Amino acid sequence: MSAAGTAPVPTPAGSSHAGNRRFVLARRVDGLPRTDDFRLETAPRPLPGEGQVLVRNRFISVDPGTRGRLGDRETYAQPLALGEVIQAATVGTVETSANPRFKPGDWVAGAFGWQEWGLSDGRGLRVVPSNGLPPSTAIGVLGIPGLTAYFGLLDVGALKAGETLLVTSAAGAVGSAAGQIGRIEGARVVGVAGGPAKCDWLTRDLGFAAAIDYRAQSDLGAALAAACPEGIDVLFDNVGNAMIDAVLPLMKRGGRIVVCGQMADYNRPAHEAVGLKNTRAFIGQRLTMRGLVAFDYVRQYPTAWERMTQWITEGRLAYREDIIDGFESLPQAFIGLFTGENFGRRVVRLA
Ligand SMILES: NC(=O)c1ccc[n+]([C@@H]2O[C@H](COP(=O)([O-])OP(=O)(O)OC[C@H]3O[C@@H](n4cnc5c(N)ncnc54)[C@H](OP(=O)(O)O)[C@@H]3O)[C@@H](O)[C@H]2O)c1
């Protein structure tokens, strides 16, 4: 799969086009991303060669993890180069194909990033299964967010029936899947989310035992203790160090902390990093804390897809999509993740 075309020209937002519009990194991001960190360009629409597939992107993801690649520090992935197309998961339709695995009109999931067209030799591209679900779910509940929840909880968290699971950013794409998988596995599940609408959804629609609106708490530790009177066996954390520190005193013996994401920390400069203070709990309660990268489980994706699709079909795993229309919306849709604007898996739909 490749970023398509050459010889870009700057494109005024909203202009009509006959090429391939794409957003590239305009400068290194410092703090909360801004729309002018990204530059809209138009490149020629790519021409497929022998064995290649041309894909028209229909849905493009915005992912918090992308923030880690916009600065100059290496995380688990290299920083993007200035001028490089912003990386993201995509779902689209095959426009033309010279590859026997794909035919025109097929819905395909790939990773073409923030651009209208993608060119591929077939590697990294898969036909979206006809499972009765909207194609966008291939980059949502059945994409990296859902897979992260599945492996983070069941492998890293090693959740067992009867345990108490606390999930943070619980109304988000990863968090809502993790909490529901926890329920399916027989855990008592408590969520932390921002605002009453998200908390109501967790308890009324998803069956969480309790949900804490962290923004409304003057004493988060007390609210967590009230919602988890017997303590917490597994913390599935999407938020960061201050959150983990607040939860540490409540962890039970042998507890596991899954470090999945760091929403509250991604935009902090290194010198303002928040540390953990309540680490004594690691000794007394024999705790473990482990991070994950979903891509490490790629060989096991088919099992997860099968199980999760079945749970969705049976009505046991619900998902929510937050669809924003218009290619030009990509930067603002991404930035909104860091203020809690999204409610569910945020994707941008192209006309
Ligand atoms: N390790 C992996 O392989 C992997 C893979 C995918 C995603 N992730 C991580 O998983 C986490 C969730 O990703 P997602 O795609 O499902 O996003 P998401 O949870 O759907 O969206 C982000 C949410 O984070 C919350 N948030 C934003 N700023 C916050 C802050 N300062 N403090 C607390 N919460 C804040 C907001 O919800 P509220 O309104 O509830 O605050 C916002 O809606 C991210 O940290 C992401 O990087 C990890």
Coordinates of C-alpha atoms and ligand atoms in Angstrom, one line a residue:
M1 CA 0.0 0.0 0.0
S2 CA 1.4 3.4 -0.8
A3 CA 0.7 7.1 -0.4
A4 CA -0.6 7.9 -3.8
G5 CA 0.9 10.3 -6.4
T6 CA 3.5 13.0 -6.6
A7 CA 3.9 16.7 -7.2
P8 CA 1.3 18.0 -4.6
V9 CA -0.1 21.4 -4.7
P10 CA -1.6 23.3 -1.7
T11 CA -5.4 23.0 -1.8
P12 CA -7.7 25.6 -0.3
A13 CA -10.2 23.9 2.0
G14 CA -13.5 23.1 0.4
S15 CA -12.2 23.6 -3.2
S16 CA -13.4 21.3 -5.9
H17 CA -10.9 18.7 -7.1
A18 CA -10.1 16.2 -9.7
G19 CA -7.1 14.6 -8.0
N20 CA -6.4 12.9 -4.7
R21 CA -6.9 15.3 -1.8
R22 CA -4.8 14.4 1.2
F23 CA -3.8 15.8 4.6
V24 CA -0.1 15.8 5.4
L25 CA 1.8 16.8 8.5
A26 CA 2.7 20.5 8.1
R27 CA 4.8 20.8 11.3
R28 CA 5.7 19.0 14.5
V29 CA 2.8 19.1 16.9
D30 CA 3.3 20.6 20.3
G31 CA 0.6 20.3 22.9
L32 CA -3.0 20.0 21.8
P33 CA -3.0 19.6 18.0
R34 CA -4.3 22.5 15.9
T35 CA -5.9 22.4 12.5
D36 CA -2.9 24.2 10.9
D37 CA -0.6 21.4 12.0
F38 CA -2.1 19.6 8.9
R39 CA -1.9 20.8 5.3
L40 CA -4.4 19.9 2.6
E41 CA -2.9 19.1 -0.7
T42 CA -4.0 17.7 -4.0
A43 CA -1.9 15.1 -5.7
P44 CA -2.7 13.4 -9.0
R45 CA -5.1 10.5 -8.6
P46 CA -2.9 7.3 -8.7
L47 CA -3.0 5.0 -11.7
P48 CA -3.0 1.3 -10.9
G49 CA -0.3 -0.8 -12.5
E50 CA 0.1 -4.5 -12.9
G51 CA -1.3 -6.4 -9.9
Q52 CA -2.5 -3.2 -8.2
V53 CA -5.9 -2.1 -6.8
L54 CA -7.2 1.4 -6.8
V55 CA -9.5 2.1 -3.8
R56 CA -11.8 5.0 -3.2
N57 CA -11.8 5.6 0.5
R58 CA -15.3 6.0 2.0
F59 CA -14.5 6.1 5.8
I60 CA -11.3 7.3 7.4
S61 CA -10.5 6.8 11.1
V62 CA -9.3 9.4 13.5
D63 CA -7.3 7.7 16.3
P64 CA -5.8 9.1 19.5
G65 CA -2.7 7.0 19.0
T66 CA -1.9 9.1 15.9
R67 CA -0.9 11.9 18.3
G68 CA 2.2 9.9 19.3
R69 CA 3.5 10.0 15.7
L70 CA 3.0 13.8 15.2
G71 CA 5.8 14.9 17.6
D72 CA 9.5 14.0 17.4
R73 CA 9.6 11.3 20.0
E74 CA 9.6 7.7 18.9
T75 CA 6.9 5.6 20.4
Y76 CA 6.1 2.1 19.2
A77 CA 6.0 3.6 15.7
Q78 CA 8.3 6.1 14.0
P79 CA 7.2 9.7 14.0
L80 CA 5.7 10.8 10.7
A81 CA 8.0 12.8 8.5
L82 CA 7.0 16.4 7.7
G83 CA 4.9 16.3 4.5
E84 CA 3.9 12.7 5.0
V85 CA 0.2 11.6 4.7
I86 CA -1.4 11.2 8.2
Q87 CA -1.7 7.5 8.9
A88 CA -5.2 6.0 9.6
A89 CA -7.3 3.0 9.0
T90 CA -9.6 3.3 6.0
V91 CA -12.6 1.5 4.5
G92 CA -13.4 2.0 0.8
T93 CA -14.6 0.4 -2.4
V94 CA -12.4 -1.0 -5.2
E95 CA -12.5 1.3 -8.2
T96 CA -10.3 -0.7 -10.5
S97 CA -8.4 -3.9 -9.9
A98 CA -5.6 -5.8 -11.7
N99 CA -5.4 -8.2 -8.7
P100 CA -7.4 -11.4 -8.8
R101 CA -8.2 -11.1 -5.0
F102 CA -10.2 -8.0 -5.5
K103 CA -12.9 -6.9 -7.9
P104 CA -14.5 -3.5 -8.6
G105 CA -17.2 -2.6 -6.0
D106 CA -15.7 -4.8 -3.2
W107 CA -15.6 -3.1 0.2
V108 CA -12.1 -3.3 1.5
A109 CA -10.3 -2.3 4.7
G110 CA -6.8 -0.9 4.7
A111 CA -4.6 1.8 6.0
F112 CA -4.4 4.5 3.3
G113 CA -4.5 7.3 5.8
W114 CA -6.0 10.7 5.4
Q115 CA -6.5 10.8 1.6
E116 CA -9.3 10.2 -0.9
W117 CA -7.7 7.4 -2.9
G118 CA -5.4 4.5 -2.1
L119 CA -3.2 2.3 -4.3
S120 CA -2.2 -1.2 -3.2
D121 CA -0.6 -4.3 -4.5
G122 CA -3.0 -6.2 -2.2
R123 CA -0.8 -6.4 0.9
G124 CA -2.5 -5.0 4.0
L125 CA -5.8 -4.9 2.2
R126 CA -8.7 -7.2 3.0
V127 CA -12.2 -7.6 1.7
V128 CA -14.7 -6.6 4.4
P129 CA -16.7 -9.8 5.3
S130 CA -20.4 -9.8 4.5
N131 CA -21.6 -10.1 8.0
G132 CA -24.6 -7.9 7.8
L133 CA -22.8 -5.0 9.6
P134 CA -22.0 -1.6 8.2
P135 CA -18.6 -1.6 6.4
S136 CA -17.4 1.1 8.8
T137 CA -17.4 -1.5 11.6
A138 CA -14.3 -3.0 9.9
I139 CA -12.3 -0.1 11.3
G140 CA -14.3 0.2 14.5
V141 CA -15.7 -2.5 16.8
L142 CA -14.1 -5.1 14.4
G143 CA -11.0 -3.0 13.7
I144 CA -8.1 -2.0 15.9
P145 CA -10.3 -0.5 18.7
G146 CA -12.3 -3.7 19.2
L147 CA -9.3 -5.9 18.8
T148 CA -7.3 -3.8 21.3
A149 CA -10.2 -4.2 23.8
Y150 CA -10.3 -8.0 23.2
F151 CA -6.7 -8.8 23.6
G152 CA -6.0 -6.2 26.2
L153 CA -8.6 -7.5 28.4
L154 CA -8.4 -11.2 27.8
D155 CA -4.7 -11.7 27.3
V156 CA -3.0 -8.8 29.2
G157 CA -5.7 -8.3 31.8
A158 CA -6.4 -12.1 32.1
L159 CA -9.8 -11.2 33.3
K160 CA -11.7 -14.0 35.2
A161 CA -15.4 -14.5 35.9
G162 CA -16.5 -12.9 39.2
E163 CA -13.8 -10.2 39.2
T164 CA -14.3 -6.5 39.2
L165 CA -13.2 -4.6 36.1
L166 CA -12.7 -0.9 36.0
V167 CA -12.5 0.7 32.5
T168 CA -11.5 4.3 31.8
S169 CA -12.6 6.3 28.8
A170 CA -15.3 3.7 29.0
A171 CA -17.8 5.2 26.5
G172 CA -15.1 5.3 23.8
A173 CA -14.4 2.8 21.1
V174 CA -11.9 0.7 23.0
G175 CA -13.4 1.3 26.4
S176 CA -17.0 0.4 25.5
A177 CA -15.9 -2.8 23.9
A178 CA -13.6 -3.7 26.8
G179 CA -16.3 -3.2 29.3
Q180 CA -18.9 -5.3 27.4
I181 CA -16.4 -8.1 26.8
G182 CA -15.8 -8.0 30.5
R183 CA -19.5 -8.5 31.2
I184 CA -19.6 -11.3 28.7
E185 CA -16.8 -12.9 30.6
G186 CA -18.7 -12.7 33.8
A187 CA -17.1 -9.7 35.5
R188 CA -18.7 -6.8 37.4
V189 CA -17.9 -3.8 35.3
V190 CA -17.5 -0.2 36.3
G191 CA -16.8 2.6 33.9
V192 CA -15.3 6.1 34.1
A193 CA -16.4 8.5 31.4
G194 CA -17.0 12.2 30.9
G195 CA -20.5 13.6 31.3
P196 CA -23.9 12.2 32.2
A197 CA -24.9 11.1 28.6
K198 CA -22.0 8.8 28.3
C199 CA -22.4 7.5 31.9
D200 CA -26.1 6.8 31.3
W201 CA -25.4 4.9 28.1
L202 CA -22.9 2.7 30.0
T203 CA -25.3 1.8 32.8
R204 CA -28.7 1.8 30.9
D205 CA -27.7 0.3 27.6
L206 CA -24.5 -1.6 28.1
G207 CA -25.2 -3.1 31.5
F208 CA -22.3 -1.6 33.4
A209 CA -22.8 -2.0 37.2
A210 CA -21.9 1.7 37.7
A211 CA -20.4 4.6 35.8
I212 CA -18.5 7.6 37.2
D213 CA -18.5 10.9 35.6
Y214 CA -15.0 11.9 36.4
R215 CA -15.5 15.5 35.4
A216 CA -18.2 15.9 38.0
Q217 CA -16.0 14.5 40.9
S218 CA -14.2 16.6 43.4
D219 CA -12.7 13.4 44.9
L220 CA -12.3 10.8 42.2
G221 CA -10.7 8.3 44.7
A222 CA -13.8 8.4 46.9
A223 CA -16.1 8.0 43.9
L224 CA -14.1 5.0 42.7
A225 CA -14.1 3.4 46.2
A226 CA -17.9 3.8 46.4
A227 CA -18.5 2.2 43.0
C228 CA -16.0 -0.6 43.7
P229 CA -16.6 -1.5 47.4
E230 CA -14.7 -4.8 47.2
G231 CA -11.8 -3.3 45.3
I232 CA -10.7 -3.7 41.7
D233 CA -9.1 -6.8 40.1
V234 CA -8.4 -5.4 36.6
L235 CA -7.9 -1.8 35.5
F236 CA -8.2 -1.3 31.8
D237 CA -6.8 2.2 31.4
N238 CA -7.1 4.4 28.4
V239 CA -6.4 7.7 30.2
G240 CA -3.0 7.9 31.8
N241 CA -0.9 8.2 35.0
A242 CA -3.1 10.4 37.1
M243 CA -6.0 8.0 36.6
I244 CA -3.9 5.0 37.4
D245 CA -2.5 6.6 40.5
A246 CA -6.1 7.3 41.7
V247 CA -7.0 3.6 41.2
L248 CA -3.9 2.0 42.7
P249 CA -5.0 2.2 46.3
L250 CA -8.2 0.2 45.4
M251 CA -6.4 -2.6 43.5
K252 CA -6.9 -6.1 45.0
R253 CA -4.2 -8.7 45.6
G254 CA -2.9 -10.1 42.3
G255 CA -4.6 -7.2 40.4
R256 CA -3.6 -6.4 36.8
I257 CA -3.3 -3.0 35.2
V258 CA -3.7 -2.9 31.4
V259 CA -2.0 0.2 30.0
C260 CA -3.8 0.7 26.8
G261 CA -3.8 4.4 26.2
Q262 CA -2.9 7.8 27.7
M263 CA -5.5 10.3 26.6
A264 CA -4.7 12.7 29.4
D265 CA -1.0 12.5 28.8
Y266 CA -0.5 12.5 25.0
N267 CA -0.4 16.3 24.7
R268 CA 1.8 17.0 27.7
P269 CA 5.4 17.9 27.0
A270 CA 7.9 15.4 28.5
H271 CA 8.9 17.9 31.3
E272 CA 5.3 18.0 32.5
A273 CA 4.8 14.3 32.6
V274 CA 2.7 13.0 35.5
G275 CA 4.2 10.2 37.6
L276 CA 2.8 7.5 39.8
K277 CA 3.0 8.0 43.6
N278 CA 1.0 5.2 45.0
T279 CA 3.4 2.5 43.9
R280 CA 3.5 0.9 47.3
A281 CA 0.4 -1.0 46.3
F282 CA 2.5 -3.0 43.8
I283 CA 4.3 -4.7 46.6
G284 CA 1.5 -5.1 49.1
Q285 CA -1.0 -6.3 46.5
R286 CA 1.4 -8.1 44.2
L287 CA 0.2 -6.1 41.2
T288 CA 1.3 -6.2 37.6
M289 CA 1.1 -3.5 35.0
R290 CA 1.6 -4.2 31.4
G291 CA 1.1 -2.4 28.1
L292 CA -0.1 -3.7 24.8
V293 CA 0.1 -2.9 21.1
A294 CA -2.8 -4.5 19.2
F295 CA -0.7 -5.3 16.2
D296 CA 1.3 -7.9 18.2
Y297 CA -1.8 -10.1 18.1
V298 CA -2.3 -10.0 14.3
R299 CA -2.2 -13.8 13.9
Q300 CA -5.0 -14.2 16.4
Y301 CA -7.3 -11.5 14.8
P302 CA -9.4 -14.2 13.0
T303 CA -10.4 -15.8 16.3
A304 CA -11.3 -12.4 17.8
W305 CA -13.3 -11.4 14.7
E306 CA -15.3 -14.6 14.8
R307 CA -16.2 -14.3 18.5
M308 CA -16.9 -10.6 18.4
T309 CA -19.1 -10.8 15.3
Q310 CA -21.1 -13.5 17.0
W311 CA -21.5 -11.4 20.2
I312 CA -22.7 -8.5 18.0
T313 CA -25.1 -10.6 16.2
E314 CA -26.5 -12.0 19.4
G315 CA -26.9 -8.5 20.8
R316 CA -24.4 -8.9 23.5
L317 CA -21.8 -6.5 22.1
A318 CA -23.2 -3.1 21.2
Y319 CA -21.1 -0.4 19.4
R320 CA -21.6 3.2 18.7
E321 CA -20.2 5.1 15.8
D322 CA -19.7 8.9 15.8
I323 CA -19.7 9.7 12.0
I324 CA -18.5 13.1 10.9
D325 CA -19.2 14.0 7.2
G326 CA -16.7 15.6 4.9
F327 CA -13.0 14.9 4.1
E328 CA -12.1 18.5 5.2
S329 CA -13.4 17.6 8.7
L330 CA -10.5 15.2 9.4
P331 CA -8.2 17.6 11.4
Q332 CA -11.0 19.0 13.6
A333 CA -12.5 15.5 14.1
F334 CA -9.2 14.3 15.3
I335 CA -8.6 17.2 17.7
G336 CA -12.1 16.7 19.2
L337 CA -11.0 13.3 20.6
F338 CA -8.8 15.2 23.1
T339 CA -11.7 17.2 24.5
G340 CA -14.2 14.3 24.7
E341 CA -16.3 15.6 21.8
N342 CA -16.7 12.1 20.3
F343 CA -19.3 9.6 21.6
G344 CA -18.2 6.2 20.3
R345 CA -15.9 5.3 17.5
R346 CA -15.2 8.5 15.5
V347 CA -14.8 8.1 11.7
V348 CA -15.0 10.6 8.9
R349 CA -17.3 9.7 6.0
L350 CA -16.3 10.9 2.5
A351 CA -18.9 12.0 0.0
Ligands
LIG1 N1 -2.4 0.0 22.8 C1 -3.0 -0.1 21.6 O1 -2.7 -0.9 20.8 C2 -4.2 0.9 21.3 C3 -4.9 0.7 20.1 C4 -6.0 1.6 19.9 C5 -6.3 2.6 20.9 N2 -5.5 2.7 22.0 C6 -5.7 3.7 23.0 O2 -7.0 3.5 23.6 C7 -7.5 4.8 24.0 C8 -9.0 4.9 23.6 O3 -8.9 5.0 22.1 P1 -10.3 5.2 21.3 O4 -10.0 5.1 19.9 O5 -11.3 4.2 21.9 O6 -10.7 6.7 21.7 P2 -12.1 7.1 22.4 O7 -12.0 6.6 23.8 O8 -13.2 6.8 21.6 O9 -11.9 8.7 22.4 C9 -11.1 9.4 23.2 C10 -11.8 9.7 24.6 O10 -10.9 10.0 25.5 C11 -11.4 10.7 26.6 N3 -10.5 11.8 27.0 C12 -10.0 12.8 26.2 N4 -9.2 13.5 26.9 C13 -9.2 13.0 28.2 C14 -8.5 13.4 29.4 N5 -7.7 14.5 29.4 N6 -8.8 12.7 30.5 C15 -9.6 11.6 30.4 N7 -10.3 11.2 29.3 C16 -10.0 11.9 28.2 C17 -12.7 11.3 26.0 O11 -13.8 10.7 26.6 P3 -14.5 11.3 27.9 O12 -15.6 12.2 27.4 O13 -15.1 10.1 28.6 O14 -13.5 12.0 28.7 C18 -12.7 11.0 24.5 O15 -13.9 10.8 24.0 C19 -6.6 5.8 23.5 O16 -5.8 6.2 24.6 C20 -5.8 5.2 22.5 O17 -4.6 5.7 22.3 C21 -4.4 1.9 22.2

